[in-house]
Coordinates of C-alpha atoms and ligand atoms in Angstrom, one line a residue:
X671 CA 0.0 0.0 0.0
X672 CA 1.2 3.6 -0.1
X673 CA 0.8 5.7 2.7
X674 CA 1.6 9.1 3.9
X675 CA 2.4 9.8 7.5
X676 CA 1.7 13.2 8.5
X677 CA 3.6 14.7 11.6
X678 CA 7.3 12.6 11.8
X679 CA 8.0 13.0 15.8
X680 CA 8.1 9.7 18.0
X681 CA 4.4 8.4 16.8
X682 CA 4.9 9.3 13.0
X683 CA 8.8 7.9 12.9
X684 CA 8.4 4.9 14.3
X685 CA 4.8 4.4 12.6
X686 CA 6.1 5.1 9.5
X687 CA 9.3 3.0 9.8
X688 CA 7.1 -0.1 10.5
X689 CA 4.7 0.4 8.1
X690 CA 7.3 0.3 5.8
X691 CA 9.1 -2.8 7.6
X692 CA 6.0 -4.7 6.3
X693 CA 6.6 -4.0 2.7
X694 CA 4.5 -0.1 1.9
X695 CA 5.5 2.6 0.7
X696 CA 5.5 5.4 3.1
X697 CA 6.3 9.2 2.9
X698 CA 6.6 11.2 6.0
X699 CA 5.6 14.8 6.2
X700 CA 7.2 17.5 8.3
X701 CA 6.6 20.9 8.5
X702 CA 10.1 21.2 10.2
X703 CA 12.7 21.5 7.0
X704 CA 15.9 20.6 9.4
X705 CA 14.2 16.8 10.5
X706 CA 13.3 16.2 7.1
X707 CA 16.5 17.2 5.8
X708 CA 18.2 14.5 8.6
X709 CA 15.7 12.0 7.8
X710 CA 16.5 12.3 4.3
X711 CA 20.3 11.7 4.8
X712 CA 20.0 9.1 7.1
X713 CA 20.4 10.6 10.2
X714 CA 17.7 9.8 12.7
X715 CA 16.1 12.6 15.1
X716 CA 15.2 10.4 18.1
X717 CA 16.2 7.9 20.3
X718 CA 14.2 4.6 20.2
X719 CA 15.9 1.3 20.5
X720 CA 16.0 -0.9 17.5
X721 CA 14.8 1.7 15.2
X722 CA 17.6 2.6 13.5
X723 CA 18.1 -0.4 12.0
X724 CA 15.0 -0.7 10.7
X725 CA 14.8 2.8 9.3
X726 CA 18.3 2.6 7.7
X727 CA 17.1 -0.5 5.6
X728 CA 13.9 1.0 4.3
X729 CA 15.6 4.4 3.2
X730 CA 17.8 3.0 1.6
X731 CA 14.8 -0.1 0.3
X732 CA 13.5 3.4 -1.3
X733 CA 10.8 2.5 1.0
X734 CA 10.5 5.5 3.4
X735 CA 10.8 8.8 2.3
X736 CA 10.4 12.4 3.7
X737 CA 9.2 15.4 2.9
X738 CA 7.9 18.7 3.8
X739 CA 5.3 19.1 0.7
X740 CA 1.9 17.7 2.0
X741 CA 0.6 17.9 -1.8
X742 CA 3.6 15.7 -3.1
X743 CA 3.6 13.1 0.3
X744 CA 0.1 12.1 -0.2
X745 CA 0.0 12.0 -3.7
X746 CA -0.9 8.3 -4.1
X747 CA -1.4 7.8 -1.1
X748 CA -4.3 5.5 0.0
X749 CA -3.9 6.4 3.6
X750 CA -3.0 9.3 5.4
X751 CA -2.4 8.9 9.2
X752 CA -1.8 12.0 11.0
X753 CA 0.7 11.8 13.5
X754 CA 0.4 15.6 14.8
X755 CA 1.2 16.7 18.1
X756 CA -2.0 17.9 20.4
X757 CA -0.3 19.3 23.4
X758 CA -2.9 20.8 26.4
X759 CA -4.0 24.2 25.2
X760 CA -4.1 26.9 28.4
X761 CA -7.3 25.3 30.0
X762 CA -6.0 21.5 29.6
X763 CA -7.8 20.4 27.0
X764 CA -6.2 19.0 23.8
X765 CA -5.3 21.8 21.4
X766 CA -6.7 20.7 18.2
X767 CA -4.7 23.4 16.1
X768 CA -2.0 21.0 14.4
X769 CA -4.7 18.2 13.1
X770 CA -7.5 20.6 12.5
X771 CA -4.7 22.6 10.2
X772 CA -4.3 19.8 8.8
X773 CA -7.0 18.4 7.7
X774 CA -8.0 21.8 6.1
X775 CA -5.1 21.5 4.2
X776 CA -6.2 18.5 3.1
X777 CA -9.4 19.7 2.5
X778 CA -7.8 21.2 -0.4
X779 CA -6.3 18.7 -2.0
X780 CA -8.2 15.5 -1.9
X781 CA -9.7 15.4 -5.1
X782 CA -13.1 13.7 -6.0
X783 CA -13.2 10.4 -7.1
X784 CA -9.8 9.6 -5.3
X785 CA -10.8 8.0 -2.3
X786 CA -8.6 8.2 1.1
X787 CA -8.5 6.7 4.2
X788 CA -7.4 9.4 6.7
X789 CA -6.7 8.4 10.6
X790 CA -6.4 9.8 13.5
X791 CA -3.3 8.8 15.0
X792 CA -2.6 11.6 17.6
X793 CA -4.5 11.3 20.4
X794 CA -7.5 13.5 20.4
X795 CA -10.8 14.2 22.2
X796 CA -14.4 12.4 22.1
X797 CA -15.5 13.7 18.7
X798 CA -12.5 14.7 16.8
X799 CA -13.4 12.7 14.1
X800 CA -16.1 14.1 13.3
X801 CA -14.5 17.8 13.6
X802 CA -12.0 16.5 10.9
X803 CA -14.6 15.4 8.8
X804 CA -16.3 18.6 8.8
X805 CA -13.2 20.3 8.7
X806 CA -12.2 18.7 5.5
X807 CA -15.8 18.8 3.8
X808 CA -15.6 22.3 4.6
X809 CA -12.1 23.1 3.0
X810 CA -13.1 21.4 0.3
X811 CA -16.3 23.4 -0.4
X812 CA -14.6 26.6 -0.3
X813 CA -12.5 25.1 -3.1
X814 CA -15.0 24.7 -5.2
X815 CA -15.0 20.8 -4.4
X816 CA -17.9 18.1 -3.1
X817 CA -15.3 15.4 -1.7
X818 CA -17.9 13.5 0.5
X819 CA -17.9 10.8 -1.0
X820 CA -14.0 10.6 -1.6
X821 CA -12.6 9.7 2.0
X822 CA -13.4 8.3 5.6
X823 CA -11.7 9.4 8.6
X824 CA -10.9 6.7 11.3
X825 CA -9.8 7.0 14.1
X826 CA -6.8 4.7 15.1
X827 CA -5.5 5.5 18.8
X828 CA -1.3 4.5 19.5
X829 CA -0.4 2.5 22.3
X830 CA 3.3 2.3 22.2
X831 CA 5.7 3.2 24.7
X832 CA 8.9 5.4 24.2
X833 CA 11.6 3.1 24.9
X834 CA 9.7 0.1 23.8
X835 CA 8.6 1.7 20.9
X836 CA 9.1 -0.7 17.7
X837 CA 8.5 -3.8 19.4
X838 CA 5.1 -2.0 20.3
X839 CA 4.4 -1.4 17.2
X840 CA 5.4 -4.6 15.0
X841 CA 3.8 -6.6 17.8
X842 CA 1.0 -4.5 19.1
X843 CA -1.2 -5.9 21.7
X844 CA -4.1 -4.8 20.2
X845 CA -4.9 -2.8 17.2
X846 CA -7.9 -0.4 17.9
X847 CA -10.1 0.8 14.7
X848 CA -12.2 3.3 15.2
X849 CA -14.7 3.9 12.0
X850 CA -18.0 4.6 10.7
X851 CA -17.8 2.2 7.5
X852 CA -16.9 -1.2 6.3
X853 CA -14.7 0.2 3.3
X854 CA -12.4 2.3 5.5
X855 CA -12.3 -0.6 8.4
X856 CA -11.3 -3.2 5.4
X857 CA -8.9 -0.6 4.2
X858 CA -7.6 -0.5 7.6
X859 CA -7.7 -4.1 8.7
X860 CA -5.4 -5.1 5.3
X861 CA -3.0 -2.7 6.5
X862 CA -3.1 -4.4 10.5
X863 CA -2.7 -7.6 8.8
X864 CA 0.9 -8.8 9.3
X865 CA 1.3 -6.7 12.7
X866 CA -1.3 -9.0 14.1
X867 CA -0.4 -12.2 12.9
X868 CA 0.0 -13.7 16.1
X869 CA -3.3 -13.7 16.9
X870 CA -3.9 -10.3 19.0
X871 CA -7.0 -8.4 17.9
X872 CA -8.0 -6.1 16.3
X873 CA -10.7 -4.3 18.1
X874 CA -13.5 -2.4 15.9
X875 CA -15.6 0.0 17.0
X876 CA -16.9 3.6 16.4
X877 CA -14.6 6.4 16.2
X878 CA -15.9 7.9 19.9
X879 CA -15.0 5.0 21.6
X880 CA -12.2 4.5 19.8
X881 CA -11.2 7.9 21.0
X882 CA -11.9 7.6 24.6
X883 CA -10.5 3.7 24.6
X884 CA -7.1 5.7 24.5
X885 CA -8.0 8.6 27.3
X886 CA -9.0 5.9 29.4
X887 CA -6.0 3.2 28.9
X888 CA -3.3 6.5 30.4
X889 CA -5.6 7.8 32.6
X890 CA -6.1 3.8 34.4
X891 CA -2.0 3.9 33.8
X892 CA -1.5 7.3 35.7
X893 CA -4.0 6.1 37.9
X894 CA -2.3 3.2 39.0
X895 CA 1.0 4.6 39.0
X896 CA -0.1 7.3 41.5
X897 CA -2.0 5.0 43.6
X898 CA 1.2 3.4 44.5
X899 CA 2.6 6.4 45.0
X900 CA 0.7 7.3 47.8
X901 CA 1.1 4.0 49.6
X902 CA 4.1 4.8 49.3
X903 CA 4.1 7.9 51.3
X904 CA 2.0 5.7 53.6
X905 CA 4.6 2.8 54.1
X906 CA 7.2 5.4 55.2
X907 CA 4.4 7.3 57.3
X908 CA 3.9 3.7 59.1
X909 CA 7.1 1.9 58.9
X910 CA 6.4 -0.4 56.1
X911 CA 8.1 -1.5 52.8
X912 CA 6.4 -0.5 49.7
X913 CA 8.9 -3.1 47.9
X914 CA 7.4 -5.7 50.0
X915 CA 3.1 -4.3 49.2
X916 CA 4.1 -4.2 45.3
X917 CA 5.1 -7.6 45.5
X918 CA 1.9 -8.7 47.6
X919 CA -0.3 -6.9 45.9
X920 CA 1.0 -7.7 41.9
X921 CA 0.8 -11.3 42.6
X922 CA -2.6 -10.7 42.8
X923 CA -3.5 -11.3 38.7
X924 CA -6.6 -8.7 39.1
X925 CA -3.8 -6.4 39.6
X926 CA -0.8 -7.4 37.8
X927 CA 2.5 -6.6 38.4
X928 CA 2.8 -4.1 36.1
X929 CA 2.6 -0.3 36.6
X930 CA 3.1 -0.8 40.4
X931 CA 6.4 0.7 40.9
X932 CA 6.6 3.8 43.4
X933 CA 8.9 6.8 42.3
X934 CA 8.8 10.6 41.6
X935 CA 5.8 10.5 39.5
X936 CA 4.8 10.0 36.0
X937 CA 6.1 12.3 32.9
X938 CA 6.6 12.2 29.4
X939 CA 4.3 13.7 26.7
X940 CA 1.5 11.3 27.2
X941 CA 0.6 10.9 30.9
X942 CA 0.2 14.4 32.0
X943 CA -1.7 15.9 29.2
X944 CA -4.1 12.6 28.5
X945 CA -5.1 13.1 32.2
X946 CA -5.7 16.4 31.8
X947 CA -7.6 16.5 28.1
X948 CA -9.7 13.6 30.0
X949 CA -10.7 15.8 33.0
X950 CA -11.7 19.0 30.5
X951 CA -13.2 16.9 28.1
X952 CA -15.5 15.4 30.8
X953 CA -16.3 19.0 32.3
X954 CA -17.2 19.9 29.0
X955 CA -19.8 18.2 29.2
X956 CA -20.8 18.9 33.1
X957 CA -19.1 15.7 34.4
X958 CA -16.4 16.5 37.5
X959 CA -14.1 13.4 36.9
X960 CA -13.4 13.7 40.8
X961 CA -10.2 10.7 40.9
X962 CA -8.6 12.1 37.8
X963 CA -8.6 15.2 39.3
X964 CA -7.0 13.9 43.0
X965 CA -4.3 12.1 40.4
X966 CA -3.2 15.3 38.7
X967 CA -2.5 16.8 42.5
X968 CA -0.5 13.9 43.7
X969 CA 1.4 13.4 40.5
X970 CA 2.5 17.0 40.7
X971 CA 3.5 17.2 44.7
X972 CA 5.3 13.9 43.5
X973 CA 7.3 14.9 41.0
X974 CA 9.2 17.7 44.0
X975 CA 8.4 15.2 46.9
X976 CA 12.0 14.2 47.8
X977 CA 13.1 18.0 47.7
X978 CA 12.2 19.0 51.1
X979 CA 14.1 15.9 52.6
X980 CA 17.0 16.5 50.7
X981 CA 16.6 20.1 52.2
X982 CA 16.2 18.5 56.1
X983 CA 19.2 16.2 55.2
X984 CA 21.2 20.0 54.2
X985 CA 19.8 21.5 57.3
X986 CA 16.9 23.5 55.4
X987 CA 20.0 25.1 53.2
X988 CA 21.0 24.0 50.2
X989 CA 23.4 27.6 49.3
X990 CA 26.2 26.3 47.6
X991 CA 25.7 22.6 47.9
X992 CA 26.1 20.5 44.5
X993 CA 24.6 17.5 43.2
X994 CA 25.5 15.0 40.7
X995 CA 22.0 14.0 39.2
X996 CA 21.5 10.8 37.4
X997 CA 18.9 10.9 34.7
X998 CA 16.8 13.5 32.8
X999 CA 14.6 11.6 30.6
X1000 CA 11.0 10.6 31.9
X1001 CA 11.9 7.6 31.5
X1002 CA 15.2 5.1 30.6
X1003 CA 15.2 3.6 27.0
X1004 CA 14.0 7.6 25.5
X1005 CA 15.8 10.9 25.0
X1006 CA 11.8 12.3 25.2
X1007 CA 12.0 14.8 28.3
X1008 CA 9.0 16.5 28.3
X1009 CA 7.1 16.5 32.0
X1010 CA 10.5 14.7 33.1
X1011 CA 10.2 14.9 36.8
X1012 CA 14.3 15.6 36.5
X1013 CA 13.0 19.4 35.1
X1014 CA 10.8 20.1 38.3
X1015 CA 14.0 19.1 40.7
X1016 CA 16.6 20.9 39.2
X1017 CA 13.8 24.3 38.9
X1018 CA 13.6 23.5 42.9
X1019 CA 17.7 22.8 43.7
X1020 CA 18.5 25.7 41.4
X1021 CA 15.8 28.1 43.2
X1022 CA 17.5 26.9 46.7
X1023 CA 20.7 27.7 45.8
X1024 CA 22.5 24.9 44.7
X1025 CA 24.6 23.8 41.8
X1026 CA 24.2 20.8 39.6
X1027 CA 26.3 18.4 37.4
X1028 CA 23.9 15.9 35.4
X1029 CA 24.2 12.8 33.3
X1030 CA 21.7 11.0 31.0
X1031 CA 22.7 8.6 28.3
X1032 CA 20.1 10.0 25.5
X1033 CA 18.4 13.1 27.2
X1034 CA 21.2 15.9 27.9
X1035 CA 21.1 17.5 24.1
X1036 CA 17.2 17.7 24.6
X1037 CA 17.6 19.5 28.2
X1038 CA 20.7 21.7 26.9
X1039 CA 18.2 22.5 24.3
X1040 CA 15.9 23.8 26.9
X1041 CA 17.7 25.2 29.7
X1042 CA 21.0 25.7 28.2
X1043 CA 24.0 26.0 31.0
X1044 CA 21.9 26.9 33.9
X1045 CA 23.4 23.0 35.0
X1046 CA 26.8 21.3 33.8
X1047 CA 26.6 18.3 32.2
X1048 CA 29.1 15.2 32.6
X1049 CA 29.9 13.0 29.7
X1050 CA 29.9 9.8 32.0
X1051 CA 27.7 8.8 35.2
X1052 CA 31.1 9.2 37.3
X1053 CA 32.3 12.4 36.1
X1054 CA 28.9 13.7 37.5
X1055 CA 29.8 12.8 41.0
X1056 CA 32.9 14.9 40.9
X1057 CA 32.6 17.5 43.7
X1058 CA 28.8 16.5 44.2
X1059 CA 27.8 16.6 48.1
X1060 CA 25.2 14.3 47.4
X1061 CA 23.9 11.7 44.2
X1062 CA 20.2 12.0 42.8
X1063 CA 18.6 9.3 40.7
X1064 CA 15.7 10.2 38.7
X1065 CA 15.2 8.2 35.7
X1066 CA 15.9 4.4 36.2
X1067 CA 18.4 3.8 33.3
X1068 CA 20.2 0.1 33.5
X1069 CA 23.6 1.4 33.7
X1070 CA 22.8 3.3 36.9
X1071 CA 21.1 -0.3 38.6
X1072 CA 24.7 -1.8 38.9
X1073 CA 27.0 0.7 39.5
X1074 CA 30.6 1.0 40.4
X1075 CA 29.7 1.4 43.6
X1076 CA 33.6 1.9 44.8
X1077 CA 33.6 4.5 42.0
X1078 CA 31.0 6.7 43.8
X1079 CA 32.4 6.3 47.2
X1080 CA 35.7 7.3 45.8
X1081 CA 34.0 10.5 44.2
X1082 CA 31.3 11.8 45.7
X1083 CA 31.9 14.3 48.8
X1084 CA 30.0 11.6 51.0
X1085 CA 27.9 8.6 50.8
X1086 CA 24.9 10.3 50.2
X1087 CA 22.0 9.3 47.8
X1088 CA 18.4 10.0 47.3
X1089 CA 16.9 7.4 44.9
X1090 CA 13.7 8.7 43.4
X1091 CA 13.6 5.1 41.7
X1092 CA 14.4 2.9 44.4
X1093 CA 17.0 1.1 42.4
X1094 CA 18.9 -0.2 45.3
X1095 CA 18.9 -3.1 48.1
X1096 CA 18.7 -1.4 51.6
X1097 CA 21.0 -3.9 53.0
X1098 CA 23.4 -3.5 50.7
X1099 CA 23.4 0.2 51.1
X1100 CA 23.5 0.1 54.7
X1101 CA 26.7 -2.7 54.3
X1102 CA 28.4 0.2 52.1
X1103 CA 27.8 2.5 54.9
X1104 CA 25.5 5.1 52.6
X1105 CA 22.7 8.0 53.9
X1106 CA 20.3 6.4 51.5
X1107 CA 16.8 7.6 50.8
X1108 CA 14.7 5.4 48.4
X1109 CA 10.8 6.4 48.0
X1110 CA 8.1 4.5 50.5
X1111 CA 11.2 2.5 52.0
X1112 CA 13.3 3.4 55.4
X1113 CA 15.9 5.5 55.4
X1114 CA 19.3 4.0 55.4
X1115 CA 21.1 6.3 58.5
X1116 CA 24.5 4.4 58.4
X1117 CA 27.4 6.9 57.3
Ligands
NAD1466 P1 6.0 14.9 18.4 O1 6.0 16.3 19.0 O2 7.2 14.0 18.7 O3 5.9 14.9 16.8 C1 4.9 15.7 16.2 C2 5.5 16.1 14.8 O4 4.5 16.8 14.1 C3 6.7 17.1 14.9 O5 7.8 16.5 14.2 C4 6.2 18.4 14.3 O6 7.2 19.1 13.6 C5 5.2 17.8 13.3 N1 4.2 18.8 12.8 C6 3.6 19.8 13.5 N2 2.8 20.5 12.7 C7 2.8 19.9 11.5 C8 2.2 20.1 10.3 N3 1.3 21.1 10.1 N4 2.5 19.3 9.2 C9 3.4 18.3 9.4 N5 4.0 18.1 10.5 C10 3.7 18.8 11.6 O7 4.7 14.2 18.9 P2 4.5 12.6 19.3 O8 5.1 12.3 20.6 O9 4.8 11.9 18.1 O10 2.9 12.6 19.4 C11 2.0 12.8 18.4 C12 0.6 12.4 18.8 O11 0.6 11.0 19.2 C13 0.1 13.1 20.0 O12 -1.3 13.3 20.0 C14 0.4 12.2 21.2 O13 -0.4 12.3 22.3 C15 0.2 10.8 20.5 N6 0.9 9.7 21.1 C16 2.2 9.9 21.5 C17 2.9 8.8 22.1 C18 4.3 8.9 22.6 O14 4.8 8.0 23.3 N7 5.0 10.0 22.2 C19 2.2 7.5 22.2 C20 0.9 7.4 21.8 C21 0.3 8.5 21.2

């Protein structure tokens, strides 16, 4: 099949790479004229494990291509995803700006008799769909043009995971298909085909429900994560281990094991803003989704929690202290820092006074990007601790779940760590003779 992908961040990419993987022909479109220009040459734009390789074969397979002409990428095409970003506009809800642009442009161009499939891919609102639809009628009316009858919109929610991203993708655990006829769900469900050839589903429905299937999956998934959070704060309010409740709870299979891990809350482009759009789009429509709401305010005291200990650890001053900090991605396995709790604690350390040296393995261009030299950056884990009166961990990257442990004795100012991803073994910690302080664990006091 042809297909055009419009919008080539971490959705469109990857998408686009694995449609072509399976033997289509894909053009990407970007509006920004230094990505395509990478792409082009071969140089990729993110960081997503195992997609390189798969990329570098179908560019040069003449099988993915990129460009910043809409016209000329979906030329052909017989499906036209649209991979656009819809970031919270200022009251939280989804700002439909990008796909609504979009489509208008599209509006223009589809020509009658010429029949598209065009699908939602970003996640949008309850009803998007059919603003597309309209949208694209609309466009194409002021042309001149009656296109009804020349394309269907679907809407086809992503579920993968930065970090996890192709094998997501090539082996999804569901495929959802969200659409209002049989030709464009046929269309669609040829396309699914060979992603699904082990037997997982491919779940048809209308486009609404479609839509909200994807609100509701990361809103459950922030739900959870929080939840644990706050027992959490509970286990080190009463004395308990939160290591030892995940375990006894997630053997439970109504709750799974998954999801359950305590830290310094949830980030990343999807999370936060999926909770959010959620809680407008249910206001919207006079309905006060009360434990999405009571998710949002934990999530964000959790993302600063361990600040005021490191603070009563400093002797409420932190003037002049430095810290080596260990991660800036949301998460390990991405370079995606958006939301990354690692932005909210150096905000806090730097307001208090102190100094920071950081390392990530994929993130630190992305935060250079952002905040420039308001922190130093280290080119290796160790070189961070140099100086550092105390280590912080905030993304849980493998390389920092082994350490060289005598390598950070030997460098840091003193044994001091707060783990906001409780990567380490208490015992262990207390053996090395470290001030350790995990999230919903005891302290380790030993020095
Ligand atoms: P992104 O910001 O990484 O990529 C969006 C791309 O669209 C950018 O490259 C941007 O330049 C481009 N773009 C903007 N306007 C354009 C236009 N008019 N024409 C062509 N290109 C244009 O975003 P993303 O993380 O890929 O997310 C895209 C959508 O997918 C969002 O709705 C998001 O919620 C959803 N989603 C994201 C993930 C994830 O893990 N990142 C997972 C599932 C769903």
């Amino acid at each position: 099949m042809k297909i055009a992908v419009v919008g080539t961040g971490y959705v469109g990419l990857v998408s686009g790479t694995c449609f072509a993987e399976t033997g289509n022909r894909v053009t990407c479109v970007d509006i920004d004229q230094t990505k395509v220009d990478k792409l082009s040459n071969g140089v990729i734009t993110i960081y997503e494990p195992g997609l390189e390789k798969l990329f570098q074969r179908n560019l040069k397979e003449g099988r993915l291509t990129f460009t910043t002409n809409l016209a000329e990428g979906i030329k052909d095409a017989q499906i036209i995803f649209l991979a656009l970003p819809t970031p919270p506009g200022e009251d939280g809800s989804a700002d439909l700006k990008y796909v609504l642009g979009v489509a208008k442009d599209l509006g223009k161009l589809l020509q009658d008799g010429d029949y598209k499939v065009i699908v939602d891919k970003s996640t949008v609102p309850v009803g998007t769909a059919d603003k597309v639809r309209n949208c694209i009628l609309e466009s194409g009316k002021a042309a001149g043009k009656d296109i009804s009858a020349t394309f269907d919109v679907v809407s086809n929610p992503e579920f993968l995971r930065e970090g996890v991203a192709v094998e997501d993708f090539m082996k999804p655990d569901r495929v959802v298909i969200g659409s209002a006829t049989e030709k464009a769900a046929k269309v669609m469900g040829e396309l699914y085909g060979p992603f699904v050839r082990q037997g997982n589903p491919i779940i048809y429905m209308d486009e609404k429900s479609a839509e909200l299937t994807k609100y509701a999956a990361n809103s459950f998934l922030a739900t959870k994560i929080t939840f644990m959070n706050e027992i959490a704060r509970l286990c080190e309010l009463l004395g308990a281990d939160v290591d030892m409740v995940r375990k006894g709870i997630g053997s439970d299979e109504r709750i799974g094991k998954r999801f359950l891990f305590p830290g310094i809350g949830y980030g990343g482009s999807c999370f936060p803003k999926d909770v959010q759009a959620l809680v407008r789009s249910s206001a919207e429509v006079n309905y006060h989704f009360k434990i999405l709401d009571a998710v949002m305010e934990v999530n964000e005291a959790q993302k600063t929690y361990i600040i005021p200990k490191i603070k009563d650890y400093f002797g409420g001053d932190l003037t002049g202290k430095h810290f080596a900090l260990w991660g800036l991605a949301f998460k390990p396995n991405t370079d995606d820092i958006r939301e990354a709790p690692a932005l909210y604690i150096i905000d806090e350390l730097l307001a208090a006074g102190a100094t920071i040296t950081a390392f990530d393995p994929e993130a630190m261009a992305n935060v250079k990007q952002v905040k420039g030299n308001v922190i130093s950056y280290a080119e290796n884990q160790y070189k961070a601790l140099e100086n550092a009166d105390a280590l912080i961990i905030a993304t849980e990257w493998s390389e920092f779940r082994t350490p060289e442990f005598d390598k950070i004795i030997g460098t840091l100012k003193s044994k001091v760590i707060f783990d906001g991803r409780n990567l380490f073994d208490l015992s262990q910690m207390q053996k090395m003779g470290f001030y350790y302080m995990s999230v919903g664990r005891s302290v380790v006091e030993t020095q």
